[in-house]
C-alpha positions as a LaTeX table, in Angstrom:
\begin{tabular}{lrrr}
\hline
Residue & $x$ (\AA) & $y$ (\AA) & $z$ (\AA) \\
\hline
Unk1 & $-159.05$ & 121.08 & $-239.90$ \\
Unk2 & $-157.65$ & 122.94 & $-237.69$ \\
Unk3 & $-155.03$ & 121.68 & $-235.56$ \\
Unk4 & $-155.85$ & 120.78 & $-232.18$ \\
Unk5 & $-153.06$ & 121.27 & $-229.51$ \\
Unk6 & $-153.49$ & 118.47 & $-227.14$ \\
Unk7 & $-154.48$ & 119.54 & $-224.13$ \\
Unk8 & $-151.92$ & 119.81 & $-221.14$ \\
Unk9 & $-153.09$ & 120.21 & $-217.59$ \\
Unk10 & $-150.69$ & 121.52 & $-215.34$ \\
Unk11 & $-151.13$ & 120.00 & $-211.66$ \\
Unk12 & $-149.04$ & 121.00 & $-208.60$ \\
Unk13 & $-147.08$ & 117.73 & $-207.18$ \\
Unk14 & $-145.65$ & 117.86 & $-203.77$ \\
Unk15 & $-142.05$ & 115.98 & $-203.43$ \\
Unk16 & $-142.11$ & 113.70 & $-200.98$ \\
Unk17 & $-139.87$ & 113.73 & $-198.18$ \\
Unk18 & $-136.69$ & 111.78 & $-198.11$ \\
Unk19 & $-136.63$ & 109.30 & $-195.34$ \\
Unk20 & $-140.21$ & 109.66 & $-194.55$ \\
Unk21 & $-141.17$ & 106.78 & $-196.05$ \\
Unk22 & $-138.15$ & 104.67 & $-196.30$ \\
Unk23 & $-138.20$ & 100.57 & $-195.30$ \\
Unk24 & $-135.60$ & 99.19 & $-193.53$ \\
Unk25 & $-133.27$ & 97.04 & $-195.29$ \\
Unk26 & $-134.51$ & 93.75 & $-193.57$ \\
Unk27 & $-138.44$ & 94.64 & $-194.90$ \\
Unk28 & $-136.87$ & 93.75 & $-198.56$ \\
Unk29 & $-135.24$ & 90.52 & $-197.75$ \\
Unk30 & $-137.54$ & 87.48 & $-198.97$ \\
Unk31 & $-137.11$ & 84.05 & $-198.29$ \\
Unk32 & $-137.18$ & 81.13 & $-200.08$ \\
Unk33 & $-136.62$ & 77.42 & $-199.83$ \\
Unk34 & $-133.58$ & 77.66 & $-200.73$ \\
Unk35 & $-132.45$ & 80.19 & $-198.53$ \\
Unk36 & $-133.90$ & 78.76 & $-195.92$ \\
Unk37 & $-132.29$ & 75.61 & $-196.50$ \\
Unk38 & $-128.96$ & 77.06 & $-196.35$ \\
Unk39 & $-130.09$ & 79.37 & $-193.19$ \\
Unk40 & $-130.36$ & 75.59 & $-191.42$ \\
Unk41 & $-127.31$ & 74.40 & $-192.90$ \\
Unk42 & $-125.22$ & 77.15 & $-191.32$ \\
Unk43 & $-126.93$ & 76.73 & $-188.14$ \\
Unk44 & $-126.85$ & 72.93 & $-187.90$ \\
Unk45 & $-122.45$ & 73.82 & $-188.76$ \\
Unk46 & $-122.22$ & 76.24 & $-186.24$ \\
Unk47 & $-123.95$ & 74.07 & $-183.79$ \\
Unk48 & $-121.81$ & 70.99 & $-184.67$ \\
Unk49 & $-118.52$ & 72.78 & $-184.90$ \\
Unk50 & $-118.31$ & 75.07 & $-182.16$ \\
Unk51 & $-117.35$ & 72.39 & $-179.57$ \\
Unk52 & $-114.49$ & 70.94 & $-181.83$ \\
Unk53 & $-113.51$ & 74.79 & $-182.20$ \\
Unk54 & $-113.64$ & 75.51 & $-178.58$ \\
Unk55 & $-111.23$ & 72.03 & $-178.14$ \\
Unk56 & $-108.59$ & 73.51 & $-180.47$ \\
Unk57 & $-108.49$ & 76.81 & $-178.86$ \\
Unk58 & $-108.08$ & 74.94 & $-175.94$ \\
Unk59 & $-105.39$ & 73.19 & $-177.04$ \\
Unk60 & $-103.74$ & 76.05 & $-179.00$ \\
Unk61 & $-103.10$ & 77.67 & $-175.65$ \\
Unk62 & $-102.08$ & 74.77 & $-173.67$ \\
Unk63 & $-98.91$ & 74.16 & $-176.30$ \\
Unk64 & $-98.58$ & 78.04 & $-176.16$ \\
Unk65 & $-98.07$ & 77.36 & $-172.41$ \\
Unk66 & $-96.01$ & 74.34 & $-172.57$ \\
Unk67 & $-93.94$ & 75.82 & $-174.98$ \\
Unk68 & $-93.38$ & 78.76 & $-172.68$ \\
Unk69 & $-92.40$ & 76.63 & $-169.92$ \\
Unk70 & $-90.10$ & 74.63 & $-171.94$ \\
Unk71 & $-88.47$ & 77.98 & $-173.33$ \\
Unk72 & $-88.12$ & 79.25 & $-169.26$ \\
Unk73 & $-86.56$ & 75.22 & $-168.44$ \\
Unk74 & $-84.40$ & 75.49 & $-171.10$ \\
Unk75 & $-83.02$ & 79.00 & $-170.14$ \\
Unk76 & $-82.74$ & 77.84 & $-166.68$ \\
Unk77 & $-80.57$ & 74.62 & $-168.16$ \\
Unk78 & $-78.63$ & 77.27 & $-169.51$ \\
Unk79 & $-78.00$ & 79.40 & $-166.73$ \\
Unk80 & $-76.83$ & 76.41 & $-164.64$ \\
Unk81 & $-74.56$ & 75.19 & $-167.42$ \\
Unk82 & $-73.01$ & 78.97 & $-167.23$ \\
Unk83 & $-72.82$ & 78.40 & $-163.38$ \\
Unk84 & $-71.19$ & 74.95 & $-162.93$ \\
Unk85 & $-68.56$ & 76.36 & $-166.00$ \\
Unk86 & $-67.88$ & 79.40 & $-163.87$ \\
Unk87 & $-66.27$ & 77.01 & $-161.28$ \\
Unk88 & $-63.16$ & 75.96 & $-163.89$ \\
Unk89 & $-62.42$ & 79.25 & $-163.38$ \\
Unk90 & $-59.81$ & 79.59 & $-160.40$ \\
Unk91 & $-60.17$ & 83.21 & $-159.91$ \\
Unk92 & $-64.03$ & 82.41 & $-159.45$ \\
Unk93 & $-63.02$ & 79.80 & $-156.83$ \\
Unk94 & $-60.90$ & 81.95 & $-154.82$ \\
Unk95 & $-63.61$ & 84.78 & $-155.04$ \\
Unk96 & $-66.60$ & 82.08 & $-153.58$ \\
Unk97 & $-64.04$ & 80.48 & $-150.85$ \\
Unk98 & $-63.49$ & 84.42 & $-149.77$ \\
Unk99 & $-66.84$ & 85.53 & $-149.67$ \\
Unk100 & $-68.69$ & 82.53 & $-148.82$ \\
Unk101 & $-66.02$ & 80.60 & $-146.38$ \\
Unk102 & $-64.07$ & 83.74 & $-145.15$ \\
Unk103 & $-60.94$ & 82.38 & $-146.28$ \\
Unk104 & $-57.83$ & 84.53 & $-146.34$ \\
Unk105 & $-54.18$ & 84.50 & $-147.70$ \\
Unk106 & $-51.62$ & 83.70 & $-145.07$ \\
Unk107 & $-50.56$ & 87.12 & $-143.56$ \\
Unk108 & $-53.94$ & 88.59 & $-143.95$ \\
Unk109 & $-56.24$ & 90.25 & $-141.71$ \\
Unk110 & $-60.12$ & 89.67 & $-142.40$ \\
Unk111 & $-62.74$ & 91.53 & $-140.44$ \\
Unk112 & $-65.95$ & 90.59 & $-140.09$ \\
Unk113 & $-68.74$ & 93.02 & $-139.31$ \\
Unk114 & $-72.09$ & 91.66 & $-137.43$ \\
Unk115 & $-75.26$ & 93.57 & $-138.04$ \\
Unk116 & $-73.95$ & 95.20 & $-140.97$ \\
Unk117 & $-77.12$ & 94.31 & $-142.91$ \\
Unk118 & $-79.72$ & 95.87 & $-140.21$ \\
Unk119 & $-77.44$ & 99.01 & $-139.57$ \\
Unk120 & $-77.55$ & 100.11 & $-143.44$ \\
Unk121 & $-81.46$ & 100.86 & $-142.89$ \\
Unk122 & $-80.50$ & 103.33 & $-139.95$ \\
Unk123 & $-78.00$ & 106.35 & $-140.06$ \\
Unk124 & $-76.24$ & 105.11 & $-137.01$ \\
Unk125 & $-75.48$ & 101.78 & $-135.58$ \\
Unk126 & $-76.80$ & 100.79 & $-132.18$ \\
Unk127 & $-76.10$ & 98.29 & $-129.65$ \\
Unk128 & $-78.12$ & 95.29 & $-128.16$ \\
Unk129 & $-79.60$ & 97.64 & $-125.95$ \\
Unk130 & $-80.67$ & 100.20 & $-128.24$ \\
Unk131 & $-78.34$ & 103.12 & $-127.92$ \\
Unk132 & $-76.35$ & 105.02 & $-130.77$ \\
Unk133 & $-72.77$ & 103.39 & $-130.87$ \\
Unk134 & $-70.13$ & 106.10 & $-130.48$ \\
Unk135 & $-67.49$ & 107.13 & $-133.73$ \\
Unk136 & $-65.44$ & 107.61 & $-131.62$ \\
Unk137 & $-62.68$ & 105.36 & $-129.24$ \\
Unk138 & $-63.70$ & 105.11 & $-125.89$ \\
Unk139 & $-61.21$ & 103.96 & $-123.12$ \\
Unk140 & $-63.26$ & 101.60 & $-120.52$ \\
Unk141 & $-63.17$ & 102.80 & $-116.91$ \\
Unk142 & $-63.06$ & 99.34 & $-116.01$ \\
Unk143 & $-60.60$ & 96.69 & $-116.43$ \\
Unk144 & $-62.74$ & 93.76 & $-117.56$ \\
Unk145 & $-60.28$ & 91.07 & $-117.39$ \\
Unk146 & $-59.46$ & 91.58 & $-113.67$ \\
Unk147 & $-63.53$ & 91.80 & $-113.03$ \\
Unk148 & $-63.87$ & 88.58 & $-114.68$ \\
Unk149 & $-61.07$ & 87.05 & $-112.74$ \\
Unk150 & $-62.78$ & 88.26 & $-109.55$ \\
Unk151 & $-65.89$ & 87.04 & $-110.70$ \\
Unk152 & $-64.43$ & 83.28 & $-111.15$ \\
Unk153 & $-62.32$ & 83.60 & $-107.71$ \\
Unk154 & $-65.28$ & 84.89 & $-105.87$ \\
Unk155 & $-68.19$ & 81.79 & $-107.25$ \\
Unk156 & $-65.56$ & 79.56 & $-107.25$ \\
Unk157 & $-64.34$ & 80.04 & $-103.26$ \\
Unk158 & $-67.38$ & 81.23 & $-101.53$ \\
Unk159 & $-70.39$ & 79.01 & $-99.80$ \\
Unk160 & $-72.61$ & 81.83 & $-101.25$ \\
Unk161 & $-75.98$ & 80.63 & $-103.43$ \\
Unk162 & $-76.16$ & 81.78 & $-106.60$ \\
Unk163 & $-79.15$ & 84.04 & $-105.80$ \\
Unk164 & $-76.67$ & 85.84 & $-103.42$ \\
Unk165 & $-73.64$ & 86.38 & $-105.63$ \\
Unk166 & $-73.82$ & 89.68 & $-107.17$ \\
Unk167 & $-72.34$ & 90.09 & $-110.58$ \\
Unk168 & $-69.48$ & 92.39 & $-110.93$ \\
Unk169 & $-69.51$ & 95.82 & $-112.44$ \\
Unk170 & $-68.63$ & 95.51 & $-115.69$ \\
Unk171 & $-70.59$ & 98.63 & $-116.98$ \\
Unk172 & $-68.41$ & 101.08 & $-115.76$ \\
Unk173 & $-71.27$ & 102.81 & $-113.41$ \\
Unk174 & $-70.01$ & 102.30 & $-110.30$ \\
Unk175 & $-73.47$ & 99.76 & $-109.54$ \\
Unk176 & $-72.22$ & 96.74 & $-107.92$ \\
Unk177 & $-75.30$ & 95.14 & $-109.53$ \\
Unk178 & $-74.25$ & 96.08 & $-112.94$ \\
Unk179 & $-77.73$ & 97.78 & $-113.72$ \\
Unk180 & $-77.64$ & 100.79 & $-115.05$ \\
Unk181 & $-78.65$ & 104.51 & $-113.39$ \\
Unk182 & $-80.73$ & 106.75 & $-113.82$ \\
Unk183 & $-77.82$ & 109.36 & $-115.28$ \\
Unk184 & $-76.24$ & 106.99 & $-117.60$ \\
Unk185 & $-79.57$ & 106.52 & $-119.75$ \\
\hline
\end{tabular}
């Protein structure tokens, strides 16, 4: 008997493209009764515990805030204790008396500069009228003591009313009303 070879037939097969027929991962999930029960328990757990967890987080924030406030108050108390301890030092008391109360030792001369804080912002100090203060010493053209004395005597010995009296010239301009003229502005 002749040996028969099995008949083999070759058929061309096309390889399917990858990704064209893939299904998403959620298509392969199968739900059973147990998995539905566990899902329901998890949802119930979240619904029941969510308000409690929110309250817990709020309380933790409040505790942290109050701890920060306590730390700030402790630092303030420490600073105040240090301030009180400074007053035990005689040198500190002396410095405070000199700075705050303007005390000086006998024989010392103290000078108080008024408006020094305002002058720091500008390059030159200014008078009340707005004109710059000169850096040189000027000699007044009018004796202010004599002008004041004559003003007192004139106002005390005259029968004129206050509207009729004219202020003495202390500006040095020569104007008897004391007003600045156009050439001195």
